[in-house]
Short mmCIF file of C-alpha atoms in Angstrom, two decimals:
data_model
loop_
_atom_site.label_atom_id
_atom_site.label_comp_id
_atom_site.label_asym_id
_atom_site.label_seq_id
_atom_site.Cartn_x
_atom_site.Cartn_y
_atom_site.Cartn_z
CA UNK A 1 35.36 -155.23 120.96
CA UNK A 2 37.77 -153.27 123.01
CA UNK A 3 38.59 -153.88 126.52
CA UNK A 4 40.69 -151.07 128.13
CA UNK A 5 40.60 -152.31 131.48
CA UNK A 6 41.93 -155.24 131.08
CA UNK A 7 44.59 -153.76 128.61
CA UNK A 8 46.06 -151.54 130.86
CA UNK A 9 45.45 -154.07 133.68
CA UNK A 10 48.07 -156.34 131.80
CA UNK A 11 50.48 -153.38 131.31
CA UNK A 12 50.33 -153.02 135.45
CA UNK A 13 50.64 -156.80 135.61
CA UNK A 14 53.73 -156.91 133.65
CA UNK A 15 55.12 -153.64 135.68
CA UNK A 16 54.46 -155.83 138.72
CA UNK A 17 56.62 -158.96 137.48
CA UNK A 18 58.33 -158.11 134.45
CA UNK A 19 59.32 -161.95 134.59
CA UNK A 20 55.94 -162.75 133.08
CA UNK A 21 57.06 -160.99 129.87
CA UNK A 22 58.26 -163.83 128.12
CA UNK A 23 55.15 -165.72 128.62
CA UNK A 24 53.50 -162.61 127.66
CA UNK A 25 54.89 -162.02 124.48
CA UNK A 26 54.39 -166.09 123.64
CA UNK A 27 50.82 -165.16 123.55
CA UNK A 28 50.35 -161.60 122.23
CA UNK A 29 51.97 -159.01 119.83
CA UNK A 30 51.31 -155.06 120.44
CA UNK A 31 49.03 -155.36 117.72
CA UNK A 32 46.16 -156.87 120.15
CA UNK A 33 46.15 -153.89 121.79
CA UNK A 34 43.54 -151.02 121.02
CA UNK A 35 44.52 -148.32 123.48
CA UNK A 36 47.51 -146.72 122.07
CA UNK A 37 49.31 -145.98 125.32
CA UNK A 38 49.17 -149.32 126.00
CA UNK A 39 50.71 -150.33 122.53
CA UNK A 40 53.75 -148.07 123.33
CA UNK A 41 54.35 -149.05 126.76
CA UNK A 42 53.98 -153.16 125.77
CA UNK A 43 56.55 -151.91 122.87
CA UNK A 44 58.72 -150.72 125.62
CA UNK A 45 58.80 -153.47 127.62
CA UNK A 46 59.56 -155.84 124.87
CA UNK A 47 62.48 -153.57 122.95
CA UNK A 48 63.87 -152.86 126.64
CA UNK A 49 63.91 -156.92 127.09
CA UNK A 50 65.05 -157.34 123.82
CA UNK A 51 68.39 -154.98 124.39
CA UNK A 52 69.07 -157.11 127.74
CA UNK A 53 68.10 -154.10 130.20
CA UNK A 54 66.06 -154.62 133.07
CA UNK A 55 62.31 -153.32 132.23
CA UNK A 56 60.93 -151.11 135.21
CA UNK A 57 59.60 -147.55 135.45
CA UNK A 58 62.27 -146.22 134.63
CA UNK A 59 63.96 -147.61 131.48
CA UNK A 60 59.93 -147.54 130.10
CA UNK A 61 59.82 -143.83 130.49
CA UNK A 62 63.65 -143.27 129.23
CA UNK A 63 62.46 -145.20 126.20
CA UNK A 64 59.12 -143.32 125.66
CA UNK A 65 60.69 -140.11 126.11
CA UNK A 66 63.60 -141.20 123.89
CA UNK A 67 60.55 -142.13 121.42
CA UNK A 68 59.27 -138.55 121.64
CA UNK A 69 55.92 -139.67 123.29
CA UNK A 70 56.18 -138.16 126.47
CA UNK A 71 53.71 -136.01 125.71
CA UNK A 72 51.34 -139.31 124.96
CA UNK A 73 52.29 -141.18 128.39
CA UNK A 74 53.91 -138.62 131.17
CA UNK A 75 55.54 -139.45 134.06
CA UNK A 76 52.29 -139.30 136.30
CA UNK A 77 50.22 -141.33 134.02
CA UNK A 78 52.76 -144.29 133.86
CA UNK A 79 52.70 -144.44 137.51
CA UNK A 80 49.34 -144.47 137.80
CA UNK A 81 49.04 -147.50 135.07
CA UNK A 82 51.84 -148.98 136.88
CA UNK A 83 49.85 -148.98 140.34
CA UNK A 84 46.73 -150.80 138.72
CA UNK A 85 47.47 -154.19 139.54
CA UNK A 86 47.68 -155.67 142.60
CA UNK A 87 48.89 -158.82 141.29
CA UNK A 88 49.88 -160.68 137.97
CA UNK A 89 48.33 -163.82 139.05
CA UNK A 90 45.92 -163.53 136.01
CA UNK A 91 47.80 -162.46 133.27
CA UNK A 92 47.53 -165.35 131.28
CA UNK A 93 43.76 -164.91 131.08
CA UNK A 94 43.91 -161.44 130.41
CA UNK A 95 46.57 -162.56 127.58
CA UNK A 96 44.25 -164.92 125.83
CA UNK A 97 41.21 -162.80 126.06
CA UNK A 98 43.03 -160.10 124.39
CA UNK A 99 44.41 -162.61 121.85
CA UNK A 100 40.59 -163.28 121.33
CA UNK A 101 39.35 -159.86 120.92
CA UNK A 102 41.91 -159.31 118.42
CA UNK A 103 40.98 -162.27 116.58
CA UNK A 104 37.39 -161.34 116.49
CA UNK A 105 38.00 -157.25 115.58
CA UNK A 106 40.22 -158.85 112.59
CA UNK A 107 37.64 -161.67 111.25
CA UNK A 108 34.80 -158.79 111.84
CA UNK A 109 36.95 -156.46 109.35
CA UNK A 110 37.83 -159.48 106.79
CA UNK A 111 33.85 -160.21 106.65
CA UNK A 112 32.93 -156.63 106.33
CA UNK A 113 35.16 -156.50 103.44
CA UNK A 114 33.78 -159.56 102.08
CA UNK A 115 29.94 -157.97 102.61
CA UNK A 116 31.15 -154.90 100.41
CA UNK A 117 32.42 -157.07 97.35
CA UNK A 118 29.20 -159.28 97.49
CA UNK A 119 27.78 -156.15 97.25
CA UNK A 120 29.40 -154.73 94.36
CA UNK A 121 28.64 -158.04 92.75
CA UNK A 122 32.44 -159.12 92.43
CA UNK A 123 32.96 -162.73 91.75
CA UNK A 124 31.71 -165.33 94.42
CA UNK A 125 34.58 -168.03 94.34
CA UNK A 126 36.97 -164.72 94.31
CA UNK A 127 35.26 -163.76 97.74
CA UNK A 128 35.54 -167.03 99.26
CA UNK A 129 39.15 -167.67 98.11
CA UNK A 130 40.32 -164.00 99.67
CA UNK A 131 38.19 -164.82 102.86
CA UNK A 132 39.61 -167.87 103.19
CA UNK A 133 43.22 -166.24 103.05
CA UNK A 134 42.31 -163.67 104.89
CA UNK A 135 41.28 -166.03 107.71
CA UNK A 136 44.45 -167.86 107.52
CA UNK A 137 46.23 -164.71 108.11
CA UNK A 138 44.45 -164.03 111.40
CA UNK A 139 45.24 -167.29 112.47
CA UNK A 140 48.38 -167.40 111.07
CA UNK A 141 49.73 -164.31 112.79
CA UNK A 142 48.72 -166.00 116.13
CA UNK A 143 51.14 -169.07 114.98
CA UNK A 144 54.02 -167.22 114.62
CA UNK A 145 53.69 -164.62 117.39
CA UNK A 146 53.33 -168.38 119.65
CA UNK A 147 56.28 -169.62 117.81
CA UNK A 148 58.69 -166.90 118.96
#
């Protein structure tokens, strides 16, 4: 349930049109990314914007370097990522797609945990109660981020 191409596409779209970052942040948070590089760059976008600075390749690379992550994302790779998108027109669809993938991954994990508990013979009512709470947490995390 990973979508690295869409993750890199969205990161590139934000580089291309930094003004979309506010809207992107209303839909997703860094945890939706499965690619560590995308997670780091997206976190950089958010932290840079929160500090009142402009999001661009220089500010992002400085952030990465200051965090000691320049080996993870060298400047030449950052430039390649930045140049993937030719337009930011589909960023909203990409956000929603990544959010759905994240929710599916979360639900699969919760269901696997419930399945293991069933195999171990744990109380079914406790399992159902726990699973209900787990599903609520997946849904609630989405709502919390959207309410930002």
